[in-house]
PDB file of C-alpha atoms in Angstrom:
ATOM      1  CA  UNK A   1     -44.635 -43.979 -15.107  1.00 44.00           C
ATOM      2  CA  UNK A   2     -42.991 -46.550 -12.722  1.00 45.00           C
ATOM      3  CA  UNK A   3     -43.873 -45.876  -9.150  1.00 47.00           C
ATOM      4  CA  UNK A   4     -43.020 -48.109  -6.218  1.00 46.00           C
ATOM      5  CA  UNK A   5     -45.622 -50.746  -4.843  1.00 48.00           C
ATOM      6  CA  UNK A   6     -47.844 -49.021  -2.633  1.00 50.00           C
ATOM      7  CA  UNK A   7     -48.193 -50.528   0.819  1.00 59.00           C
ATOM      8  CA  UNK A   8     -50.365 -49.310   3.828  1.00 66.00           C
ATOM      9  CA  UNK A   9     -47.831 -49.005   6.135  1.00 91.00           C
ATOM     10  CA  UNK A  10     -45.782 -46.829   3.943  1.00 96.00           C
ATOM     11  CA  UNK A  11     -45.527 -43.118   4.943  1.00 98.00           C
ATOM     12  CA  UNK A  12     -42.942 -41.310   3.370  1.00 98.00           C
ATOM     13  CA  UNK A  13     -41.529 -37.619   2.954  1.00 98.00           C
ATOM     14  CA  UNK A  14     -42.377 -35.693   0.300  1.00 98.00           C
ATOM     15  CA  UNK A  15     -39.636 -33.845  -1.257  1.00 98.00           C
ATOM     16  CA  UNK A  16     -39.946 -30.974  -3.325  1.00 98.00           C
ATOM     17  CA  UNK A  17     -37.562 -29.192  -4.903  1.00 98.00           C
ATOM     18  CA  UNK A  18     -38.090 -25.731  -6.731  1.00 98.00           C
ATOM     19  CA  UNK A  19     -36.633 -23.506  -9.198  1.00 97.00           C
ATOM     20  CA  UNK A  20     -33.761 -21.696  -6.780  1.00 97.00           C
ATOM     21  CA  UNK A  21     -29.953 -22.735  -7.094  1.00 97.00           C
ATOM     22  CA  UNK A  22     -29.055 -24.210  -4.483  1.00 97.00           C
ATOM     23  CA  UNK A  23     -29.667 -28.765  -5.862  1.00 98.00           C
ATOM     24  CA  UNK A  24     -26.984 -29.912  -3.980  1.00 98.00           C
ATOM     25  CA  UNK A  25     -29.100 -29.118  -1.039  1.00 98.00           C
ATOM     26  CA  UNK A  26     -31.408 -30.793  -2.122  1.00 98.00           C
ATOM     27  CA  UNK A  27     -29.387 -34.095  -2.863  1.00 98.00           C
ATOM     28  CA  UNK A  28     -27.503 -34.344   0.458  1.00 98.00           C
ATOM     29  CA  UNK A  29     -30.909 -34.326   2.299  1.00 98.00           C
ATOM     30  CA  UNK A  30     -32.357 -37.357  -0.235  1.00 98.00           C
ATOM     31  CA  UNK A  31     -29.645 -39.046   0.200  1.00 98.00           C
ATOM     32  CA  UNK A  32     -29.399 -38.530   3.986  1.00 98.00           C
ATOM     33  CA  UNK A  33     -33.429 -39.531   4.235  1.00 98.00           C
ATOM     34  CA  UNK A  34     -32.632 -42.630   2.625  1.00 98.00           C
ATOM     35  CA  UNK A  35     -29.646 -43.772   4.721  1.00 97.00           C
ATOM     36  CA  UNK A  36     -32.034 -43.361   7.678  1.00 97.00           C
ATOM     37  CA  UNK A  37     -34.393 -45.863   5.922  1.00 97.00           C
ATOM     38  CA  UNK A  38     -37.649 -43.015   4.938  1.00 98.00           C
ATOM     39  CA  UNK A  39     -39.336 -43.328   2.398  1.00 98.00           C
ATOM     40  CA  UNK A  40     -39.714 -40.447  -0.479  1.00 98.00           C
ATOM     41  CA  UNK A  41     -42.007 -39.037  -2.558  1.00 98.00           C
ATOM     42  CA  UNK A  42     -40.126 -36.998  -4.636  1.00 98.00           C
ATOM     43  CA  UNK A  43     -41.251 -33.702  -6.452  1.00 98.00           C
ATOM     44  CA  UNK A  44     -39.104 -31.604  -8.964  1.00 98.00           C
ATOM     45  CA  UNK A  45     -40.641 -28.397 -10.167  1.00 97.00           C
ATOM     46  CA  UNK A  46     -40.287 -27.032 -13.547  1.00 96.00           C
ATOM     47  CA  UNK A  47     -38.072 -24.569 -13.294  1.00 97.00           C
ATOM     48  CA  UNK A  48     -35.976 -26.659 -10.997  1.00 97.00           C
ATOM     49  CA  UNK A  49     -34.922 -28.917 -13.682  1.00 97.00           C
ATOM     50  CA  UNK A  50     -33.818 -26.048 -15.689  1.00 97.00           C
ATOM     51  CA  UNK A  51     -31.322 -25.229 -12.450  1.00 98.00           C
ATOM     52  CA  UNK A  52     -30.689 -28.701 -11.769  1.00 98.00           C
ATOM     53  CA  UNK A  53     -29.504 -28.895 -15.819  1.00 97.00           C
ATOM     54  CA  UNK A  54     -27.761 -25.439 -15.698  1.00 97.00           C
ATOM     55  CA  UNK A  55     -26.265 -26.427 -11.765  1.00 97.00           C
ATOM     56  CA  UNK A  56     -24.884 -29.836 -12.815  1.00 96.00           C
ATOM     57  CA  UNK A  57     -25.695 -31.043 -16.429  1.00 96.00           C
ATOM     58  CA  UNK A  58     -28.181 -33.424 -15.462  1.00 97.00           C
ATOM     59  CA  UNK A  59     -31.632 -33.778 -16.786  1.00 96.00           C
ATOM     60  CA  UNK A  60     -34.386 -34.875 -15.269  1.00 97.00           C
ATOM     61  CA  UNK A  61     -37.191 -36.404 -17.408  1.00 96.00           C
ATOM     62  CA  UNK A  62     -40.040 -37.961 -16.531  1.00 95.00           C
ATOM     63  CA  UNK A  63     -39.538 -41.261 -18.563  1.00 96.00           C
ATOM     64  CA  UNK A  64     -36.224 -41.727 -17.282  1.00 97.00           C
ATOM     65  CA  UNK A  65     -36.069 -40.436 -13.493  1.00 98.00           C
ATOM     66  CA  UNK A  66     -34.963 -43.053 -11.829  1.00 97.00           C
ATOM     67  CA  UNK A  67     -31.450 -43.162 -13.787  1.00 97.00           C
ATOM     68  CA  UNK A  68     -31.671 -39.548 -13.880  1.00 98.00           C
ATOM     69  CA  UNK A  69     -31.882 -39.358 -10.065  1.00 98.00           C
ATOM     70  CA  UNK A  70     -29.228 -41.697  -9.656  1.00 98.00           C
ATOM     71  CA  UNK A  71     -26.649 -39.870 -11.577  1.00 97.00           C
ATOM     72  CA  UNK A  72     -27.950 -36.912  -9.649  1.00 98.00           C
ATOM     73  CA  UNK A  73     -27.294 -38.313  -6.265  1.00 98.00           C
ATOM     74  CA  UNK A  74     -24.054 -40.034  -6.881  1.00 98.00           C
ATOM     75  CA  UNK A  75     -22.550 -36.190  -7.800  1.00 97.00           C
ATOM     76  CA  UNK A  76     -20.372 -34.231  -5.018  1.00 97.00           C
ATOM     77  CA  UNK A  77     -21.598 -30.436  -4.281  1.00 97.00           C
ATOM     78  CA  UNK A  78     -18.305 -29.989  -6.435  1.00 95.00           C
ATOM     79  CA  UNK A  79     -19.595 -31.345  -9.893  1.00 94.00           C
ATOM     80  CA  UNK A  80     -17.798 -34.716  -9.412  1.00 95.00           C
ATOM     81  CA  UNK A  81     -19.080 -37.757 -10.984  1.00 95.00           C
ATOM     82  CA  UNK A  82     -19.576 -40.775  -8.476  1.00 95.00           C
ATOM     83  CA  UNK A  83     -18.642 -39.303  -5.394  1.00 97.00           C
ATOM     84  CA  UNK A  84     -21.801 -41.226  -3.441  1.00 97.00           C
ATOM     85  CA  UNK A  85     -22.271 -44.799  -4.614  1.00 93.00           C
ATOM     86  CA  UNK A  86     -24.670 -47.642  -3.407  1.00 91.00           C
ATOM     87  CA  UNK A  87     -27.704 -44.736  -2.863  1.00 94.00           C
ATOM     88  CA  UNK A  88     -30.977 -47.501  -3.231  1.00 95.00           C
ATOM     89  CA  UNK A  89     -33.830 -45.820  -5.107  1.00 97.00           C
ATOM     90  CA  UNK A  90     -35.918 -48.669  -4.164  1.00 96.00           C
ATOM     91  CA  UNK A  91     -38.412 -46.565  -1.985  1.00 96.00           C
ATOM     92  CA  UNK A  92     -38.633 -43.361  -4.053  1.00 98.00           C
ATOM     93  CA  UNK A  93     -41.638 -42.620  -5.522  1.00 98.00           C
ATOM     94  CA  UNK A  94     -41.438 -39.601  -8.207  1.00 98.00           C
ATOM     95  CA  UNK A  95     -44.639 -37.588  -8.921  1.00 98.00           C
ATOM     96  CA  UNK A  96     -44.624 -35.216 -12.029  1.00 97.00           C
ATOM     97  CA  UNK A  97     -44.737 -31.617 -10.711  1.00 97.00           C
ATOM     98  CA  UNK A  98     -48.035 -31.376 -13.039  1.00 97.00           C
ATOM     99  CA  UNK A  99     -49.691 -34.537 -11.529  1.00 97.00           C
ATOM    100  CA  UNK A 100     -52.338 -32.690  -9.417  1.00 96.00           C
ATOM    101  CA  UNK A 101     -54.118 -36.069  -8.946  1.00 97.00           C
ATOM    102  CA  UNK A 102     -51.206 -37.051  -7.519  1.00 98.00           C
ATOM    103  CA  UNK A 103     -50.453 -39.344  -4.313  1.00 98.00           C
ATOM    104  CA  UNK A 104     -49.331 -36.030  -1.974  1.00 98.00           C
ATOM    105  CA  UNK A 105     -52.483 -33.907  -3.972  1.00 98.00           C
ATOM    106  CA  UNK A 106     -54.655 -35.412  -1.334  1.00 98.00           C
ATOM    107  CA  UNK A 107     -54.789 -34.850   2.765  1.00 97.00           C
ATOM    108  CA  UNK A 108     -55.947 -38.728   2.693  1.00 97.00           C
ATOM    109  CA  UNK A 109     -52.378 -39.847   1.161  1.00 98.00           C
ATOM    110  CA  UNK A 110     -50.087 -40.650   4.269  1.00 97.00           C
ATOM    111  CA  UNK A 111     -46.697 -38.926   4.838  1.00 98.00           C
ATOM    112  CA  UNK A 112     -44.611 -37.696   7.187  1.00 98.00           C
ATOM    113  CA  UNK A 113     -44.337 -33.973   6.010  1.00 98.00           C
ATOM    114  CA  UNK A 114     -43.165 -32.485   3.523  1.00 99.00           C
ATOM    115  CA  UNK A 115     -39.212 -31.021   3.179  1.00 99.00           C
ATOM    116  CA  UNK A 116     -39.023 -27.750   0.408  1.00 98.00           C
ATOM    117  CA  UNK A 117     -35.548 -27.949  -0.534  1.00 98.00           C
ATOM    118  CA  UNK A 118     -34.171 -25.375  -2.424  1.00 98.00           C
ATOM    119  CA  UNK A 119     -37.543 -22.930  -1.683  1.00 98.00           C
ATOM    120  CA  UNK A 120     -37.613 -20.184  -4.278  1.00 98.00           C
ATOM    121  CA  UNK A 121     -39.475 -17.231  -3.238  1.00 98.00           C
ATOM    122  CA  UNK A 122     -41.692 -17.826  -6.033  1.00 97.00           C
ATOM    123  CA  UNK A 123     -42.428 -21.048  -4.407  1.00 98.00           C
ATOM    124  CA  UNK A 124     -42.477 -19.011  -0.869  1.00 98.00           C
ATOM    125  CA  UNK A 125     -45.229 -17.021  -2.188  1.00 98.00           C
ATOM    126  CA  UNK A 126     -47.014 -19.580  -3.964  1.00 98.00           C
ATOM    127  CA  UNK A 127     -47.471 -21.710  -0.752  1.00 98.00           C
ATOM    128  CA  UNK A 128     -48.163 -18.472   1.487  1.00 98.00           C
ATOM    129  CA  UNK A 129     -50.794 -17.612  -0.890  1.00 97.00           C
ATOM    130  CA  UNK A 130     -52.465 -20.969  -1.359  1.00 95.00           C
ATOM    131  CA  UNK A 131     -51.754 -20.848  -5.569  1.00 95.00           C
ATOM    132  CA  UNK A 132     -51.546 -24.516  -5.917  1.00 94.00           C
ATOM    133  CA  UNK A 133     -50.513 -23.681  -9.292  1.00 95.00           C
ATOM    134  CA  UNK A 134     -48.555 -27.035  -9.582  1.00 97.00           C
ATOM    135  CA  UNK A 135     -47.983 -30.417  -7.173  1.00 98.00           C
ATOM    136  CA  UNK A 136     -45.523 -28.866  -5.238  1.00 98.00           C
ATOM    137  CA  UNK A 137     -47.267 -26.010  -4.056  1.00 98.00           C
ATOM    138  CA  UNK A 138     -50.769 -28.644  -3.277  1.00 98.00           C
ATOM    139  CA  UNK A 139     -48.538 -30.161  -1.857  1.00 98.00           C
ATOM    140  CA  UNK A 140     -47.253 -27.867   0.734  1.00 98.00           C
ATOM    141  CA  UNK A 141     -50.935 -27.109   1.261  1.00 98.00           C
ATOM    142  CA  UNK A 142     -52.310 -29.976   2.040  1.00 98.00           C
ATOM    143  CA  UNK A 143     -49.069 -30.415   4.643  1.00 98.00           C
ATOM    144  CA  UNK A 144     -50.235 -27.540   6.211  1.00 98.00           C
ATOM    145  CA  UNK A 145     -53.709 -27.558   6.408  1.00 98.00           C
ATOM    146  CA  UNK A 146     -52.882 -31.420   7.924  1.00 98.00           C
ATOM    147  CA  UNK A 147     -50.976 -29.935  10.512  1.00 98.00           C
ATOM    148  CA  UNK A 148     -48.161 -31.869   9.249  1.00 98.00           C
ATOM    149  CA  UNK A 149     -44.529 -30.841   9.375  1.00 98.00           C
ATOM    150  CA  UNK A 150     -43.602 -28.766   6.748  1.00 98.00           C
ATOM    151  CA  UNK A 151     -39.671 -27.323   5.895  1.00 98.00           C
ATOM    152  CA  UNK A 152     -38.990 -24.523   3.716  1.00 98.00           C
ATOM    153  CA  UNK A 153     -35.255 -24.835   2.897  1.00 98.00           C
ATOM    154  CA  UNK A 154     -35.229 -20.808   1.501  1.00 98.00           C
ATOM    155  CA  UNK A 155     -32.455 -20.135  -0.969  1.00 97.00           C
ATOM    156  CA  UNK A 156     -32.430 -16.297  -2.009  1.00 96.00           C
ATOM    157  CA  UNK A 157     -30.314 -13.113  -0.913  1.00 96.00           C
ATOM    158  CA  UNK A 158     -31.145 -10.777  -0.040  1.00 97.00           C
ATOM    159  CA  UNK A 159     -34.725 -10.953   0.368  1.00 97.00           C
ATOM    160  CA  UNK A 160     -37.020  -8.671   0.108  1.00 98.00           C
ATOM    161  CA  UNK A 161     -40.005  -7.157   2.151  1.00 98.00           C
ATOM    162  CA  UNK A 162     -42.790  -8.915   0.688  1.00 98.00           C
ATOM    163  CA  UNK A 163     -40.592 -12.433   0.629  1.00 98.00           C
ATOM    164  CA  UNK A 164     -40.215 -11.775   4.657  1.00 98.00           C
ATOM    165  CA  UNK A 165     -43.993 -11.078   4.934  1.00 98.00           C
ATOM    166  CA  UNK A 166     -44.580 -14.555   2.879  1.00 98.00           C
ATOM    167  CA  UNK A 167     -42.147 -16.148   5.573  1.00 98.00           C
ATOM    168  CA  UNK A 168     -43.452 -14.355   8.065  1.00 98.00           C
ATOM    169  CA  UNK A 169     -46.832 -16.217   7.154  1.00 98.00           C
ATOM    170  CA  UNK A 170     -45.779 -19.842   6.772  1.00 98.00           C
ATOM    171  CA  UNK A 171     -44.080 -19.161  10.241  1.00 98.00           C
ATOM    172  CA  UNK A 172     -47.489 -18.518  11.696  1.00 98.00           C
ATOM    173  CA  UNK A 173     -49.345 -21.039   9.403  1.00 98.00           C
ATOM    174  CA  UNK A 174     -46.979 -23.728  11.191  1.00 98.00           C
ATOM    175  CA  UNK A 175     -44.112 -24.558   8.881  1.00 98.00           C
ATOM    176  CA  UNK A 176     -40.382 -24.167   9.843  1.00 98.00           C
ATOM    177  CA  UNK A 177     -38.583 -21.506   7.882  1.00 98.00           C
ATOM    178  CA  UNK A 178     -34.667 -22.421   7.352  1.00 98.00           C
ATOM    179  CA  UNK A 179     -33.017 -19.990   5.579  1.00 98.00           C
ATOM    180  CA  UNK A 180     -29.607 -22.288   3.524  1.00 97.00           C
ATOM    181  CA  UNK A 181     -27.268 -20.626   5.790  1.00 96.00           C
ATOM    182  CA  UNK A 182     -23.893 -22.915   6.496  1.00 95.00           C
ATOM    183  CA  UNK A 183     -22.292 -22.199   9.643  1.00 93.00           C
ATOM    184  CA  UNK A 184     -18.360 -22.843  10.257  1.00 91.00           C
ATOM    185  CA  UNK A 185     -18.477 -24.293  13.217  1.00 89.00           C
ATOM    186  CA  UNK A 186     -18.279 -27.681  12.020  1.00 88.00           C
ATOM    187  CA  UNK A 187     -14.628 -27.381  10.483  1.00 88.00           C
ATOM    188  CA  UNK A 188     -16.017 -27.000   7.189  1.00 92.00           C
ATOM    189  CA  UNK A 189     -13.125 -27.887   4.786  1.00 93.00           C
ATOM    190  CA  UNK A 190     -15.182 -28.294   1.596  1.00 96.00           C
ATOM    191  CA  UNK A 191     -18.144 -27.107  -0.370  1.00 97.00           C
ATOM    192  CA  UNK A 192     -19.679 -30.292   0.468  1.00 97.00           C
ATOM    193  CA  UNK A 193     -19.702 -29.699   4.581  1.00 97.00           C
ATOM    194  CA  UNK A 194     -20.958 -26.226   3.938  1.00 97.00           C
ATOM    195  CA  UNK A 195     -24.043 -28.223   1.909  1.00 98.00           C
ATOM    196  CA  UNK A 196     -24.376 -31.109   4.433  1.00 98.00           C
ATOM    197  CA  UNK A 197     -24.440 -28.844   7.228  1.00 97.00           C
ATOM    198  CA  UNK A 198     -28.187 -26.956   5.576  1.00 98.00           C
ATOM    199  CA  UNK A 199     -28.751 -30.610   4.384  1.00 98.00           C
ATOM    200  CA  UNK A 200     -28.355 -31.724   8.162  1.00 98.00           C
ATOM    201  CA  UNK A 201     -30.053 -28.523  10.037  1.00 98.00           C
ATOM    202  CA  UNK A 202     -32.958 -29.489   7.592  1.00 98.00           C
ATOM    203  CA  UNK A 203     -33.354 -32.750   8.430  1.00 98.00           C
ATOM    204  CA  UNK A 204     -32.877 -31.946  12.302  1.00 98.00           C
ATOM    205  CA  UNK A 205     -36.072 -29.716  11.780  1.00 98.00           C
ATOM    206  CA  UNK A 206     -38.024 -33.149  10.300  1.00 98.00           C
ATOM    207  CA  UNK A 207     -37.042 -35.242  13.077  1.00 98.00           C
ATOM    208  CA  UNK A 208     -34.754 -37.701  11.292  1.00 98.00           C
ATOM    209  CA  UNK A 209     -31.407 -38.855  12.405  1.00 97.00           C
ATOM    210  CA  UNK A 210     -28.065 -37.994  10.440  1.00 97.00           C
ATOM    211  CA  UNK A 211     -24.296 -37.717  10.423  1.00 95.00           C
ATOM    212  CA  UNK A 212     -24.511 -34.840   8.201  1.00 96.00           C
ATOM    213  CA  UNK A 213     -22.175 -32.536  10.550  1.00 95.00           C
ATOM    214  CA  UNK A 214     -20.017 -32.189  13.604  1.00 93.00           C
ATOM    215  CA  UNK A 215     -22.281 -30.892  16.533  1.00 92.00           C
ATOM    216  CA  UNK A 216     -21.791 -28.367  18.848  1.00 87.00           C
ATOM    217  CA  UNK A 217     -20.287 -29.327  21.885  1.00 80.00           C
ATOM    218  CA  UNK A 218     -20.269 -26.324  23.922  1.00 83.00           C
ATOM    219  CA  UNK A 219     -16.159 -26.105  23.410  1.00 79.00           C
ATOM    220  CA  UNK A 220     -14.389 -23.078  21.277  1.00 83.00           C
ATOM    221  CA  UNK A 221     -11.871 -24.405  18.979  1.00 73.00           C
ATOM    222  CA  UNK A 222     -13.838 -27.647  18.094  1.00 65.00           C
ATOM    223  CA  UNK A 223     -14.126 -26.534  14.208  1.00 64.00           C
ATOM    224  CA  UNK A 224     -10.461 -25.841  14.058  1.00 58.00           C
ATOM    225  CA  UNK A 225      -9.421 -29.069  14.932  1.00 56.00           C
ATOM    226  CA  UNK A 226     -12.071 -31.506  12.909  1.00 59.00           C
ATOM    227  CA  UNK A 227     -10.524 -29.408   9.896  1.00 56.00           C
ATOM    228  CA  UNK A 228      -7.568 -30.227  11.009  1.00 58.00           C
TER     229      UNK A 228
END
């Protein structure tokens, strides 16, 4: 498995990304944490790759992830090959989602937080509940029990009473809940605003500068004419 150099001053986000639709959410915000210059430690879940195959024809496998990634992050919201170019991979570290003594596995490993982008509500429960049934889930855990910053990107309507009570308890356990709800504010004229904007909100909630979307200004009208 190739894995970047490891350095002591290195503290990156981990990134995990689970089973829900929803991957192009999950490639604006790597792409938007490396044009701010973070680091990543990047987690894919197993059913994720299944979406991520079904969602853009893209594998993921662990022998080839870096050109697998690539491919991944150069594709539009809108299935379009090559639509981002010149994304560096050079400070990505990938982690198999069975790895459990993995990097992230450990509270002694320093990161940032942690970013949950698409969040199933399998992997909303798992996390609520402690499971640690693979390295995404430890490592939400450990994020937590850190006190580290930890965003759940949820992807699922409509959700269900025991999925709120799960939110409900990452809420209280310190984590920011964002439900992937695009707003129109922003003069959303393609699929790929509507994705940035979640992409954007998310990374607003870690702290991490972007361009991902037009801001609100306090002024009616403002969406209207950026569209325009």
């Amino acid at each position: 498995m190739e894995h970047v150099k490891a350095s002591s001053s290195r503290r990156p986000w981990v990134v995990g990304v689970s089973g829900a639709s929803g991957t192009p959410y999950a490639a604006s915000v790597l792409r938007a944490l490396l044009a701010a210059g973070e680091a990543v430690d990047l987690v894919v879940s197993r059913a994720s790759r299944l979406t991520l195959l079904d969602e853009t024809g893209i594998p993921l496998r662990d022998a080839h992830w870096r050109e697998d990634l690539a491919e991944w992050l150069a594709r539009g919201a809108d299935g379009k090959p090559g639509t981002f170019a010149g994304i560096g991979l050079d400070d990505v570290r990938y982690w198999p989602a069975g790895d459990l003594a993995a990097g992230p596995s450990s509270g002694s490993y320093p990161v940032k937080g942690m970013i949950i982008v698409p969040a199933s509500t399998a992997c909303v429960a798992g996390v609520a509940l402690g499971l640690s049934k693979d390295l995404l889930q430890r490592a939400a855990s450990v994020t937590l029990k850190e006190r580290r910053p930890l965003i759940v990107a949820v992807r699922e309507t409509p959700l269900n009473g025991q999925t709120l009570k799960h939110l409900v308890a990452l809420d209280e356990a310190g984590a920011v809940v964002l439900p992937a709800s695009p707003a129109f504010y922003a003069g959303a004229t393609h699929i790929q605003d509507l994705v940035d904007f979640v992409a954007g909100r998310t990374l607003d909630a870690a702290g991490v500068p972007h361009t991902l979307y037009r801001r609100w200004e306090g002024e009616l009208g403002g969406g209207s004419r950026a569209a325009e």
